[in-house]
PDB file of C-alpha atoms in Angstrom:
ATOM      1  CA  MET A  52    -145.564  69.227 -35.337  1.00 45.00           C
ATOM      2  CA  ILE A  53    -149.229  68.685 -35.985  1.00 49.00           C
ATOM      3  CA  ASN A  54    -151.307  66.391 -33.753  1.00 58.00           C
ATOM      4  CA  ASP A  55    -148.096  65.101 -32.127  1.00 60.00           C
ATOM      5  CA  ASP A  56    -146.672  64.173 -35.522  1.00 68.00           C
ATOM      6  CA  ILE A  57    -143.121  65.151 -36.420  1.00 70.00           C
ATOM      7  CA  ALA A  58    -142.910  66.505 -39.939  1.00 73.00           C
ATOM      8  CA  LEU A  59    -140.524  68.370 -42.204  1.00 74.00           C
ATOM      9  CA  PHE A  60    -141.716  71.762 -43.492  1.00 79.00           C
ATOM     10  CA  LYS A  61    -140.014  74.021 -46.037  1.00 82.00           C
ATOM     11  CA  SER A  62    -140.834  77.596 -47.012  1.00 85.00           C
ATOM     12  CA  HIS A  63    -140.367  78.716 -50.604  1.00 89.00           C
ATOM     13  CA  ASP A  64    -141.650  82.259 -50.052  1.00 91.00           C
ATOM     14  CA  GLY A  65    -139.363  83.713 -47.394  1.00 86.00           C
ATOM     15  CA  GLY A  66    -141.283  82.217 -44.467  1.00 83.00           C
ATOM     16  CA  ALA A  67    -144.778  83.454 -45.364  1.00 87.00           C
ATOM     17  CA  THR A  68    -146.059  79.871 -45.664  1.00 86.00           C
ATOM     18  CA  TRP A  69    -144.654  76.540 -44.501  1.00 83.00           C
ATOM     19  CA  PRO A  70    -146.091  73.615 -46.479  1.00 81.00           C
ATOM     20  CA  GLU A  71    -145.389  70.131 -45.152  1.00 79.00           C
ATOM     21  CA  VAL A  72    -142.765  68.261 -47.166  1.00 80.00           C
ATOM     22  CA  LYS A  73    -142.939  64.919 -45.384  1.00 77.00           C
ATOM     23  CA  THR A  74    -144.327  63.398 -42.187  1.00 74.00           C
ATOM     24  CA  LEU A  75    -141.388  61.731 -40.429  1.00 67.00           C
ATOM     25  CA  LEU A  76    -143.152  60.161 -37.426  1.00 66.00           C
ATOM     26  CA  THR A  77    -146.828  60.009 -36.560  1.00 65.00           C
ATOM     27  CA  ASN A  78    -148.526  59.920 -33.185  1.00 59.00           C
ATOM     28  CA  ALA A  79    -149.074  56.179 -33.754  1.00 59.00           C
ATOM     29  CA  ASP A  80    -145.285  55.666 -33.940  1.00 58.00           C
ATOM     30  CA  PHE A  81    -145.074  56.721 -30.282  1.00 56.00           C
ATOM     31  CA  ARG A  82    -147.481  54.009 -29.097  1.00 56.00           C
ATOM     32  CA  THR A  83    -147.413  50.245 -28.875  1.00 55.00           C
ATOM     33  CA  SER A  84    -150.533  48.275 -27.998  1.00 54.00           C
ATOM     34  CA  GLY A  85    -152.157  51.546 -26.942  1.00 54.00           C
ATOM     35  CA  VAL A  86    -149.367  52.390 -24.471  1.00 57.00           C
ATOM     36  CA  LYS A  87    -147.690  55.750 -24.985  1.00 61.00           C
ATOM     37  CA  LEU A  88    -143.947  55.341 -25.526  1.00 65.00           C
ATOM     38  CA  ALA A  89    -143.135  59.034 -25.835  1.00 69.00           C
ATOM     39  CA  GLU A  90    -144.649  62.465 -25.439  1.00 74.00           C
ATOM     40  CA  ILE A  91    -144.084  65.594 -27.479  1.00 72.00           C
ATOM     41  CA  PHE A  92    -144.424  69.082 -26.014  1.00 72.00           C
ATOM     42  CA  TYR A  93    -144.141  72.468 -27.699  1.00 72.00           C
ATOM     43  CA  ASP A  94    -143.578  75.733 -25.844  1.00 71.00           C
ATOM     44  CA  PRO A  95    -144.218  78.664 -28.206  1.00 69.00           C
ATOM     45  CA  LEU A  96    -142.930  81.189 -25.640  1.00 73.00           C
ATOM     46  CA  ALA A  97    -139.557  79.434 -25.414  1.00 71.00           C
ATOM     47  CA  SER A  98    -139.631  78.387 -29.101  1.00 77.00           C
ATOM     48  CA  SER A  99    -138.781  74.836 -28.090  1.00 80.00           C
ATOM     49  CA  ALA A 100    -140.064  71.345 -28.690  1.00 81.00           C
ATOM     50  CA  VAL A 101    -139.411  68.510 -26.235  1.00 83.00           C
ATOM     51  CA  ILE A 102    -139.719  64.781 -26.904  1.00 82.00           C
ATOM     52  CA  LYS A 103    -139.707  62.651 -23.719  1.00 84.00           C
ATOM     53  CA  TRP A 104    -139.549  58.867 -23.437  1.00 81.00           C
ATOM     54  CA  THR A 105    -138.714  56.082 -20.983  1.00 78.00           C
ATOM     55  CA  LEU A 106    -136.377  53.177 -21.752  1.00 72.00           C
ATOM     56  CA  SER A 107    -136.017  49.756 -20.162  1.00 69.00           C
ATOM     57  CA  ASP A 108    -133.790  51.260 -17.433  1.00 72.00           C
ATOM     58  CA  ASN A 109    -136.926  53.133 -16.219  1.00 74.00           C
ATOM     59  CA  LEU A 110    -135.166  56.495 -16.529  1.00 81.00           C
ATOM     60  CA  ILE A 111    -136.773  59.375 -18.422  1.00 86.00           C
ATOM     61  CA  TYR A 112    -134.941  60.823 -21.412  1.00 89.00           C
ATOM     62  CA  GLN A 113    -135.663  63.952 -23.410  1.00 88.00           C
ATOM     63  CA  MET A 114    -134.542  65.653 -26.600  1.00 88.00           C
ATOM     64  CA  VAL A 115    -134.973  69.440 -26.446  1.00 87.00           C
ATOM     65  CA  ILE A 116    -135.058  71.245 -29.797  1.00 86.00           C
ATOM     66  CA  THR A 117    -134.618  75.040 -29.760  1.00 83.00           C
ATOM     67  CA  ASP A 118    -133.582  77.780 -32.157  1.00 81.00           C
ATOM     68  CA  GLN A 119    -130.077  77.485 -30.661  1.00 83.00           C
ATOM     69  CA  GLY A 120    -129.668  73.720 -31.155  1.00 88.00           C
ATOM     70  CA  LEU A 121    -130.320  70.304 -29.606  1.00 90.00           C
ATOM     71  CA  ARG A 122    -129.950  68.992 -26.065  1.00 90.00           C
ATOM     72  CA  TYR A 123    -130.209  65.369 -24.927  1.00 92.00           C
ATOM     73  CA  ASP A 124    -130.938  64.911 -21.197  1.00 93.00           C
ATOM     74  CA  ARG A 125    -131.606  62.083 -18.736  1.00 91.00           C
ATOM     75  CA  TRP A 126    -133.703  62.344 -15.540  1.00 89.00           C
ATOM     76  CA  ASN A 127    -131.924  60.410 -12.786  1.00 85.00           C
ATOM     77  CA  GLY A 128    -134.800  60.678 -10.306  1.00 84.00           C
ATOM     78  CA  LEU A 129    -133.517  63.898  -8.753  1.00 90.00           C
ATOM     79  CA  THR A 130    -132.422  66.191 -11.561  1.00 91.00           C
ATOM     80  CA  TRP A 131    -131.888  66.381 -15.330  1.00 90.00           C
ATOM     81  CA  GLU A 132    -128.386  65.341 -16.441  1.00 92.00           C
ATOM     82  CA  ASN A 133    -127.212  66.716 -19.776  1.00 93.00           C
ATOM     83  CA  MET A 134    -125.876  63.878 -21.936  1.00 92.00           C
ATOM     84  CA  TRP A 135    -124.860  66.080 -24.897  1.00 93.00           C
ATOM     85  CA  THR A 136    -125.611  69.394 -26.574  1.00 91.00           C
ATOM     86  CA  LYS A 137    -125.238  70.293 -30.259  1.00 89.00           C
TER      87      LYS A 137
END
């Protein structure tokens, strides 16, 4: 992630450098008419990235990406409910 963009990086030298292969989504893709549709967070201490968004049901959803896998959660107003984990 660079500037809230989501991009694909690939190392060809054992992880010494990570050149960008392709930008998948840009910060502009997360906005409509200037309104933010989603937010992206990165926690280097936990080695995780979190993408949060709200749908028409007014609930908050998040995709958590870690070294161990993916988790899809929904905030029900009181607590996070895990929808699935991969």
